[in-house]
Amino acid sequence: MLKDKTALLFIITAFVTGLCGAFFYPLSSLFIVEELGASPMMLSLYMVMAVVSAVVVSQLIARQSDKNWKRKTILLVALTCYLITVSSFIVVRDYWLAITIATVFGSVSGAAFGQLFALGREYGDRYVEDSTTFLSTMRAGIAIAWVFGPPLAFMLKASFGYNASFGVSATIVSVSILVIAKYLPNGVVKQDSDEEPQAVTKSPQTANHLIAVYCLVVVFAFAANNLYITSMPLYLSQELMVDPSWLGILFGAGALCEIPIMLGAGRLAERVGTIKLLMMGIASGIAFYFVMLMSTSFAAMLAAQLLNGFFIGVCATLGMVVLQDMMKDRLGTASTLFSNMLNVSMLVASLSVGVVGELFNYYSTLYVSFAGSIAALILLALFAAIETKHRQSQSNVVAA
């Protein structure tokens, strides 16, 4: 795979695209509050508008990409809109103008993730021996970018202000646009086939039901993780009153544990099975939250990051592959749908931390994450059972 220059370019592009977001999104909410003077309610409005508009617009674009729009063109337009958004935040100092830009241009930029991975899946299926491992490596590239991207962004902000971090993000995305425009392939031309559409549409209601159940699995699993990420700094600093360095070490250790899992998830899935490996990953997440609930020692929390790394490494890598496998005729829609479910999970987590923290305390958010991961495992088991029946019914129809 690494000998294939185009495959390597896809991996590098995923890494660079991850860097763009890593230098912008961690600071954006803080920027809205500190520089634009937004109240907590105004911040919530900004987050809701940004997420909802991105989900709706990117999903509409994804449908068109599976019909007649070129994925590479959509990817370039999306990244250009992202460049406009980031560059605008360098000069804009009005809240309502910022929320308008985030809603109009940021919504289109939300299509970038899905189109990049749809383009990667099309290329991998045709030219790479193991497309699952190829996609896993692309996903690991984004994870690596998020390991050191946010710390560097905060260092730049502390030394030179927000504009320095946003400027770096704008520069990186500009380079990314040039590289994609010149070197990435346009995508696989869709072949007309009378048999494949019939196979896909034999039982559309059951297929849609499967997709809906699986989307709930993604939302519950990642909402649990996002809630942990959001609430952990507040729990450690305001309730446990521990050394501030704990947070950086714990998050860094978790991220480092994710990367080898992501790189090896494709091969593990071949041996164990994709759904079984996902179940093992979510079960690892349940164990992780249980340890975090039961212990306040640094050693136990640090050791538990192995469980967290396996949980997120498996889910973040194979989660999208399962959707793509179910929607092979709509790779753009599948990849964007997965990305949008991540956005929804982030929104759920953001709302949950405020409600639970206000009514109870930040420690209680760990109970919510624990319950969410259990719900994800139950739903995944239900999905596996429905999928088995669906395959059996399709086999019976074919045999008949």
CSV table of C-alpha atoms in Angstrom, one decimal:
chain,number,residue,atom,x,y,z
A,1,MET,CA,0.0,0.0,0.0
A,2,LEU,CA,2.8,2.5,0.9
A,3,LYS,CA,4.5,1.7,-2.5
A,4,ASP,CA,1.4,3.1,-4.2
A,5,LYS,CA,2.1,6.8,-4.6
A,6,THR,CA,-1.6,7.7,-5.0
A,7,ALA,CA,-2.6,5.7,-1.9
A,8,LEU,CA,0.2,7.4,0.1
A,9,LEU,CA,-1.0,10.8,-1.2
A,10,PHE,CA,-4.5,10.0,0.1
A,11,ILE,CA,-3.1,9.2,3.5
A,12,ILE,CA,-1.1,12.4,3.6
A,13,THR,CA,-4.1,14.4,2.4
A,14,ALA,CA,-6.2,12.9,5.3
A,15,PHE,CA,-3.4,14.0,7.7
A,16,VAL,CA,-3.2,17.5,6.3
A,17,THR,CA,-7.0,17.8,6.3
A,18,GLY,CA,-7.0,16.7,10.0
A,19,LEU,CA,-4.4,19.4,10.8
A,20,CYS,CA,-6.7,22.1,9.3
A,21,GLY,CA,-9.5,21.2,11.8
A,22,ALA,CA,-7.1,20.6,14.7
A,23,PHE,CA,-5.8,24.2,14.5
A,24,PHE,CA,-9.3,25.7,14.2
A,25,TYR,CA,-12.1,23.8,15.9
A,26,PRO,CA,-10.6,23.4,19.4
A,27,LEU,CA,-10.2,27.2,19.6
A,28,SER,CA,-13.5,28.2,17.9
A,29,SER,CA,-15.8,28.0,20.9
A,30,LEU,CA,-13.3,29.8,23.1
A,31,PHE,CA,-12.9,32.5,20.4
A,32,ILE,CA,-16.7,33.0,20.3
A,33,VAL,CA,-16.8,33.6,24.0
A,34,GLU,CA,-13.6,35.6,24.6
A,35,GLU,CA,-13.3,37.7,21.4
A,36,LEU,CA,-17.0,38.0,20.4
A,37,GLY,CA,-18.4,38.3,23.9
A,38,ALA,CA,-20.9,35.5,23.5
A,39,SER,CA,-23.0,34.3,26.5
A,40,PRO,CA,-23.4,30.6,27.2
A,41,MET,CA,-26.8,30.7,25.4
A,42,MET,CA,-25.2,32.4,22.4
A,43,LEU,CA,-22.4,29.8,22.3
A,44,SER,CA,-25.0,27.0,22.4
A,45,LEU,CA,-26.9,28.7,19.5
A,46,TYR,CA,-23.7,29.0,17.5
A,47,MET,CA,-22.9,25.3,18.0
A,48,VAL,CA,-26.4,24.1,17.2
A,49,MET,CA,-26.6,26.3,14.0
A,50,ALA,CA,-23.1,25.1,12.9
A,51,VAL,CA,-23.8,21.4,13.5
A,52,VAL,CA,-27.4,21.3,12.1
A,53,SER,CA,-26.5,23.3,8.9
A,54,ALA,CA,-23.5,21.1,8.3
A,55,VAL,CA,-25.5,17.9,8.7
A,56,VAL,CA,-28.3,19.0,6.4
A,57,VAL,CA,-26.2,20.6,3.6
A,58,SER,CA,-23.4,18.0,3.6
A,59,GLN,CA,-26.0,15.2,3.3
A,60,LEU,CA,-27.8,16.9,0.4
A,61,ILE,CA,-24.4,17.3,-1.3
A,62,ALA,CA,-23.5,13.7,-0.6
A,63,ARG,CA,-26.7,12.5,-2.4
A,64,GLN,CA,-25.8,14.4,-5.5
A,65,SER,CA,-22.2,13.1,-5.4
A,66,ASP,CA,-23.5,9.6,-5.7
A,67,LYS,CA,-25.5,10.6,-8.8
A,68,ASN,CA,-23.6,12.9,-11.1
A,69,TRP,CA,-21.5,15.4,-9.2
A,70,LYS,CA,-17.7,14.8,-9.2
A,71,ARG,CA,-16.3,14.0,-5.7
A,72,LYS,CA,-13.0,15.8,-6.3
A,73,THR,CA,-14.8,19.0,-7.3
A,74,ILE,CA,-17.1,18.8,-4.3
A,75,LEU,CA,-14.0,18.2,-2.0
A,76,LEU,CA,-12.3,21.3,-3.5
A,77,VAL,CA,-15.4,23.4,-3.1
A,78,ALA,CA,-15.9,22.2,0.5
A,79,LEU,CA,-12.3,23.0,1.4
A,80,THR,CA,-12.5,26.4,-0.3
A,81,CYS,CA,-15.6,27.2,1.9
A,82,TYR,CA,-13.6,26.1,4.9
A,83,LEU,CA,-10.8,28.4,3.9
A,84,ILE,CA,-13.3,31.3,3.7
A,85,THR,CA,-14.7,30.4,7.1
A,86,VAL,CA,-11.2,30.3,8.8
A,87,SER,CA,-10.0,33.4,7.0
A,88,SER,CA,-13.1,35.3,8.0
A,89,PHE,CA,-12.6,34.5,11.7
A,90,ILE,CA,-9.2,36.3,11.5
A,91,VAL,CA,-11.0,39.6,10.8
A,92,VAL,CA,-14.6,39.2,12.0
A,93,ARG,CA,-15.4,40.5,15.5
A,94,ASP,CA,-19.2,40.5,15.3
A,95,TYR,CA,-21.1,37.5,16.7
A,96,TRP,CA,-24.0,37.5,14.3
A,97,LEU,CA,-21.7,37.9,11.3
A,98,ALA,CA,-19.6,35.0,12.6
A,99,ILE,CA,-22.6,32.7,13.0
A,100,THR,CA,-23.8,33.6,9.5
A,101,ILE,CA,-20.4,32.7,8.0
A,102,ALA,CA,-20.3,29.5,10.0
A,103,THR,CA,-23.8,28.6,8.9
A,104,VAL,CA,-23.4,29.4,5.2
A,105,PHE,CA,-19.8,28.5,4.4
A,106,GLY,CA,-19.1,26.1,7.3
A,107,SER,CA,-22.1,24.0,6.3
A,108,VAL,CA,-20.6,23.3,2.9
A,109,SER,CA,-17.2,22.6,4.3
A,110,GLY,CA,-18.8,19.8,6.3
A,111,ALA,CA,-18.9,17.7,3.1
A,112,ALA,CA,-15.1,17.5,2.9
A,113,PHE,CA,-14.6,14.5,5.3
A,114,GLY,CA,-17.3,12.4,3.6
A,115,GLN,CA,-16.1,13.1,0.1
A,116,LEU,CA,-12.4,12.5,0.9
A,117,PHE,CA,-13.2,9.1,2.4
A,118,ALA,CA,-15.7,8.2,-0.4
A,119,LEU,CA,-13.0,9.0,-2.9
A,120,GLY,CA,-10.5,7.0,-0.9
A,121,ARG,CA,-12.9,4.0,-0.7
A,122,GLU,CA,-13.4,4.0,-4.4
A,123,TYR,CA,-9.7,4.1,-5.1
A,124,GLY,CA,-9.0,1.5,-2.5
A,125,ASP,CA,-11.6,-1.0,-3.8
A,126,ARG,CA,-10.1,-0.7,-7.3
A,127,TYR,CA,-6.3,-0.4,-6.8
A,128,VAL,CA,-5.4,-1.3,-3.2
A,129,GLU,CA,-5.2,-5.0,-2.0
A,130,ASP,CA,-6.9,-4.3,1.4
A,131,SER,CA,-9.1,-1.3,1.2
A,132,THR,CA,-10.2,-1.6,4.8
A,133,THR,CA,-6.6,-1.3,6.0
A,134,PHE,CA,-6.1,1.6,3.6
A,135,LEU,CA,-9.1,3.5,5.0
A,136,SER,CA,-7.9,2.7,8.5
A,137,THR,CA,-4.6,4.2,7.7
A,138,MET,CA,-6.3,7.3,6.3
A,139,ARG,CA,-8.3,7.6,9.5
A,140,ALA,CA,-5.2,7.2,11.6
A,141,GLY,CA,-3.7,10.1,9.7
A,142,ILE,CA,-6.5,12.3,11.0
A,143,ALA,CA,-6.0,10.9,14.5
A,144,ILE,CA,-2.3,11.7,14.4
A,145,ALA,CA,-3.0,15.3,13.3
A,146,TRP,CA,-5.3,15.7,16.3
A,147,VAL,CA,-2.7,14.4,18.7
A,148,PHE,CA,-0.4,17.3,18.4
A,149,GLY,CA,-2.5,19.8,16.4
A,150,PRO,CA,-4.6,21.2,19.3
A,151,PRO,CA,-1.7,21.6,21.7
A,152,LEU,CA,0.2,23.6,19.1
A,153,ALA,CA,-2.9,25.6,18.3
A,154,PHE,CA,-3.2,26.6,22.0
A,155,MET,CA,0.5,27.4,22.2
A,156,LEU,CA,0.2,29.7,19.2
A,157,LYS,CA,-2.9,31.3,20.7
A,158,ALA,CA,-1.1,31.9,24.0
A,159,SER,CA,1.9,33.4,22.4
A,160,PHE,CA,0.5,35.3,19.4
A,161,GLY,CA,-3.3,35.3,19.7
A,162,TYR,CA,-6.1,33.6,17.9
A,163,ASN,CA,-5.2,35.0,14.5
A,164,ALA,CA,-1.9,33.0,14.5
A,165,SER,CA,-3.6,29.7,14.9
A,166,PHE,CA,-6.4,30.5,12.4
A,167,GLY,CA,-3.7,31.8,10.0
A,168,VAL,CA,-1.8,28.5,10.2
A,169,SER,CA,-5.1,26.6,9.6
A,170,ALA,CA,-5.8,28.8,6.5
A,171,THR,CA,-2.3,28.2,5.2
A,172,ILE,CA,-2.5,24.4,5.6
A,173,VAL,CA,-5.9,24.2,3.9
A,174,SER,CA,-4.6,26.3,1.0
A,175,VAL,CA,-1.8,23.9,0.5
A,176,SER,CA,-4.2,21.0,0.8
A,177,ILE,CA,-6.5,22.5,-2.0
A,178,LEU,CA,-3.5,22.8,-4.3
A,179,VAL,CA,-2.3,19.3,-3.7
A,180,ILE,CA,-5.8,17.8,-4.2
A,181,ALA,CA,-6.5,19.8,-7.3
A,182,LYS,CA,-3.2,18.7,-8.9
A,183,TYR,CA,-2.6,15.1,-7.8
A,184,LEU,CA,-5.7,13.3,-6.4
A,185,PRO,CA,-7.7,11.3,-9.0
A,186,ASN,CA,-11.1,12.4,-10.0
A,187,GLY,CA,-12.8,9.3,-8.8
A,188,VAL,CA,-14.2,6.1,-10.2
A,189,VAL,CA,-16.6,6.4,-13.1
A,190,LYS,CA,-19.9,4.7,-12.1
A,191,GLN,CA,-20.7,1.7,-14.2
A,192,ASP,CA,-24.3,1.1,-15.4
A,193,SER,CA,-25.5,-2.3,-14.2
A,194,ASP,CA,-28.9,-3.8,-14.2
A,195,GLU,CA,-28.2,-6.4,-11.6
A,196,GLU,CA,-26.5,-4.4,-8.8
A,197,PRO,CA,-29.4,-1.9,-8.3
A,198,GLN,CA,-31.9,-4.8,-8.1
A,199,ALA,CA,-29.8,-6.4,-5.4
A,200,VAL,CA,-29.7,-3.2,-3.4
A,201,THR,CA,-33.4,-2.4,-3.8
A,202,LYS,CA,-34.9,-5.8,-3.1
A,203,SER,CA,-35.7,-4.9,0.4
A,204,PRO,CA,-35.2,-1.2,0.8
A,205,GLN,CA,-37.3,-0.9,4.0
A,206,THR,CA,-35.2,-3.5,5.8
A,207,ALA,CA,-32.0,-1.9,4.5
A,208,ASN,CA,-33.1,1.6,5.7
A,209,HIS,CA,-34.0,0.1,9.0
A,210,LEU,CA,-30.6,-1.4,9.3
A,211,ILE,CA,-28.9,1.9,8.5
A,212,ALA,CA,-31.1,3.7,11.1
A,213,VAL,CA,-30.2,1.2,13.9
A,214,TYR,CA,-26.5,1.4,13.0
A,215,CYS,CA,-26.6,5.3,13.0
A,216,LEU,CA,-28.0,5.1,16.6
A,217,VAL,CA,-25.0,2.9,17.5
A,218,VAL,CA,-22.6,5.5,16.2
A,219,VAL,CA,-24.4,8.4,18.0
A,220,PHE,CA,-24.5,6.6,21.4
A,221,ALA,CA,-20.9,5.4,21.2
A,222,PHE,CA,-19.4,8.7,20.1
A,223,ALA,CA,-21.6,10.8,22.3
A,224,ALA,CA,-20.3,8.8,25.3
A,225,ASN,CA,-16.7,9.6,24.2
A,226,ASN,CA,-17.4,13.3,23.4
A,227,LEU,CA,-19.1,13.7,26.7
A,228,TYR,CA,-16.0,12.3,28.4
A,229,ILE,CA,-13.7,14.6,26.5
A,230,THR,CA,-15.8,17.6,27.3
A,231,SER,CA,-16.5,17.0,30.9
A,232,MET,CA,-13.1,15.5,32.0
A,233,PRO,CA,-11.3,18.8,32.2
A,234,LEU,CA,-14.0,20.2,34.4
A,235,TYR,CA,-14.2,17.1,36.5
A,236,LEU,CA,-10.4,17.0,37.2
A,237,SER,CA,-10.0,20.7,37.8
A,238,GLN,CA,-13.1,21.7,39.7
A,239,GLU,CA,-14.1,18.5,41.6
A,240,LEU,CA,-10.9,16.4,42.0
A,241,MET,CA,-8.7,19.5,42.3
A,242,VAL,CA,-5.7,17.6,40.8
A,243,ASP,CA,-2.6,18.7,39.0
A,244,PRO,CA,-3.5,20.3,35.6
A,245,SER,CA,-0.9,18.2,33.9
A,246,TRP,CA,-3.1,15.1,34.5
A,247,LEU,CA,-5.4,16.1,31.7
A,248,GLY,CA,-2.8,16.5,29.0
A,249,ILE,CA,-1.1,13.2,30.0
A,250,LEU,CA,-4.4,11.2,30.0
A,251,PHE,CA,-5.7,12.6,26.7
A,252,GLY,CA,-2.2,12.2,25.1
A,253,ALA,CA,-2.0,8.6,26.3
A,254,GLY,CA,-5.5,7.8,25.0
A,255,ALA,CA,-4.6,9.3,21.6
A,256,LEU,CA,-1.4,7.4,21.4
A,257,CYS,CA,-3.2,4.1,22.2
A,258,GLU,CA,-5.7,4.8,19.4
A,259,ILE,CA,-3.2,5.1,16.6
A,260,PRO,CA,-1.8,1.5,16.5
A,261,ILE,CA,-5.3,0.1,16.9
A,262,MET,CA,-6.4,2.2,13.9
A,263,LEU,CA,-3.5,1.0,11.8
A,264,GLY,CA,-4.2,-2.6,12.6
A,265,ALA,CA,-8.0,-2.6,12.7
A,266,GLY,CA,-8.3,-3.7,9.1
A,267,ARG,CA,-6.3,-6.9,9.7
A,268,LEU,CA,-8.0,-7.6,13.0
A,269,ALA,CA,-11.4,-7.2,11.3
A,270,GLU,CA,-10.4,-9.9,8.7
A,271,ARG,CA,-9.6,-12.3,11.5
A,272,VAL,CA,-12.4,-11.6,14.0
A,273,GLY,CA,-15.1,-10.1,11.8
A,274,THR,CA,-16.0,-6.4,11.6
A,275,ILE,CA,-19.1,-6.5,13.7
A,276,LYS,CA,-17.5,-8.7,16.4
A,277,LEU,CA,-14.5,-6.4,16.6
A,278,LEU,CA,-16.9,-3.4,17.0
A,279,MET,CA,-18.6,-5.2,19.8
A,280,MET,CA,-15.3,-5.8,21.5
A,281,GLY,CA,-14.4,-2.1,21.0
A,282,ILE,CA,-17.6,-0.9,22.6
A,283,ALA,CA,-17.3,-3.4,25.4
A,284,SER,CA,-13.8,-2.0,26.0
A,285,GLY,CA,-15.4,1.4,26.3
A,286,ILE,CA,-17.9,0.2,28.9
A,287,ALA,CA,-15.0,-1.2,30.9
A,288,PHE,CA,-13.1,2.1,30.5
A,289,TYR,CA,-16.0,4.2,31.9
A,290,PHE,CA,-16.5,1.7,34.8
A,291,VAL,CA,-12.8,2.1,35.8
A,292,MET,CA,-13.1,5.9,35.6
A,293,LEU,CA,-16.2,5.8,37.8
A,294,MET,CA,-14.6,3.5,40.4
A,295,SER,CA,-11.2,5.1,40.7
A,296,THR,CA,-9.7,8.6,41.2
A,297,SER,CA,-6.0,7.6,41.2
A,298,PHE,CA,-3.8,8.8,38.4
A,299,ALA,CA,-2.3,5.3,37.8
A,300,ALA,CA,-5.7,3.7,37.3
A,301,MET,CA,-6.9,6.4,35.0
A,302,LEU,CA,-3.7,6.2,33.0
A,303,ALA,CA,-3.9,2.4,32.7
A,304,ALA,CA,-7.5,2.7,31.6
A,305,GLN,CA,-6.5,4.7,28.6
A,306,LEU,CA,-5.5,1.4,27.0
A,307,LEU,CA,-9.2,0.5,27.1
A,308,ASN,CA,-10.2,3.9,25.8
A,309,GLY,CA,-7.7,3.7,23.0
A,310,PHE,CA,-9.1,0.3,21.8
A,311,PHE,CA,-12.6,1.6,22.1
A,312,ILE,CA,-12.1,4.7,20.0
A,313,GLY,CA,-9.5,3.2,17.7
A,314,VAL,CA,-11.9,0.4,16.6
A,315,CYS,CA,-15.1,2.5,16.4
A,316,ALA,CA,-13.5,5.5,14.6
A,317,THR,CA,-11.9,3.3,12.0
A,318,LEU,CA,-14.5,0.5,11.3
A,319,GLY,CA,-17.5,2.6,12.1
A,320,MET,CA,-17.5,4.2,8.7
A,321,VAL,CA,-16.5,1.0,6.9
A,322,VAL,CA,-19.6,-0.7,8.0
A,323,LEU,CA,-21.8,2.0,6.6
A,324,GLN,CA,-19.9,2.0,3.3
A,325,ASP,CA,-20.3,-1.8,3.1
A,326,MET,CA,-24.1,-1.4,3.5
A,327,MET,CA,-24.3,1.5,1.0
A,328,LYS,CA,-21.7,0.5,-1.7
A,329,ASP,CA,-23.7,2.2,-4.4
A,330,ARG,CA,-23.8,5.4,-2.3
A,331,LEU,CA,-20.3,5.8,-0.9
A,332,GLY,CA,-20.6,9.6,-0.7
A,333,THR,CA,-23.8,9.4,1.2
A,334,ALA,CA,-22.4,6.7,3.5
A,335,SER,CA,-19.2,8.5,4.4
A,336,THR,CA,-21.0,11.8,4.9
A,337,LEU,CA,-23.7,10.1,7.0
A,338,PHE,CA,-21.0,8.8,9.3
A,339,SER,CA,-19.4,12.2,9.6
A,340,ASN,CA,-22.8,13.7,10.3
A,341,MET,CA,-23.5,11.2,13.0
A,342,LEU,CA,-20.2,12.3,14.6
A,343,ASN,CA,-21.5,15.9,14.5
A,344,VAL,CA,-24.8,14.8,16.1
A,345,SER,CA,-23.0,12.9,18.8
A,346,MET,CA,-20.9,16.0,19.5
A,347,LEU,CA,-24.1,18.1,19.8
A,348,VAL,CA,-25.7,15.6,22.2
A,349,ALA,CA,-22.5,15.6,24.3
A,350,SER,CA,-22.4,19.4,24.4
A,351,LEU,CA,-26.0,19.6,25.6
A,352,SER,CA,-25.6,16.8,28.1
A,353,VAL,CA,-22.6,18.2,29.9
A,354,GLY,CA,-24.4,21.4,30.6
A,355,VAL,CA,-27.6,19.7,31.8
A,356,VAL,CA,-25.9,17.0,33.9
A,357,GLY,CA,-23.3,19.4,35.3
A,358,GLU,CA,-26.0,21.9,36.3
A,359,LEU,CA,-28.4,19.3,37.8
A,360,PHE,CA,-25.8,17.1,39.4
A,361,ASN,CA,-22.0,17.4,39.0
A,362,TYR,CA,-19.3,16.7,36.3
A,363,TYR,CA,-18.5,13.3,37.8
A,364,SER,CA,-22.1,12.3,37.0
A,365,THR,CA,-21.4,12.7,33.3
A,366,LEU,CA,-19.3,9.5,33.5
A,367,TYR,CA,-22.5,7.6,34.4
A,368,VAL,CA,-24.1,9.1,31.3
A,369,SER,CA,-21.1,8.0,29.2
A,370,PHE,CA,-21.2,4.5,30.8
A,371,ALA,CA,-25.0,4.2,30.0
A,372,GLY,CA,-24.4,5.5,26.5
A,373,SER,CA,-21.8,2.9,25.7
A,374,ILE,CA,-24.0,0.1,27.1
A,375,ALA,CA,-26.9,1.4,24.9
A,376,ALA,CA,-24.5,1.3,21.9
A,377,LEU,CA,-23.5,-2.3,22.6
A,378,ILE,CA,-27.2,-3.4,22.9
A,379,LEU,CA,-28.1,-1.6,19.7
A,380,LEU,CA,-25.1,-3.1,17.9
A,381,ALA,CA,-26.2,-6.6,19.0
A,382,LEU,CA,-29.7,-5.8,17.7
A,383,PHE,CA,-28.2,-4.6,14.4
A,384,ALA,CA,-26.2,-7.8,14.0
A,385,ALA,CA,-29.3,-9.9,14.6
A,386,ILE,CA,-31.4,-7.9,12.1
A,387,GLU,CA,-28.6,-8.1,9.5
A,388,THR,CA,-28.3,-11.9,9.9
A,389,LYS,CA,-32.1,-12.2,9.2
A,390,HIS,CA,-31.8,-9.8,6.3
A,391,ARG,CA,-29.0,-11.8,4.7
A,392,GLN,CA,-30.9,-15.1,5.2
A,393,SER,CA,-34.1,-13.6,3.6
A,394,GLN,CA,-32.0,-12.3,0.6
A,395,SER,CA,-30.4,-15.8,0.2
A,396,ASN,CA,-33.9,-17.4,0.2
A,397,VAL,CA,-35.1,-15.0,-2.5
A,398,VAL,CA,-32.0,-15.7,-4.6
A,399,ALA,CA,-32.4,-19.4,-4.2
A,400,ALA,CA,-36.1,-19.2,-5.1
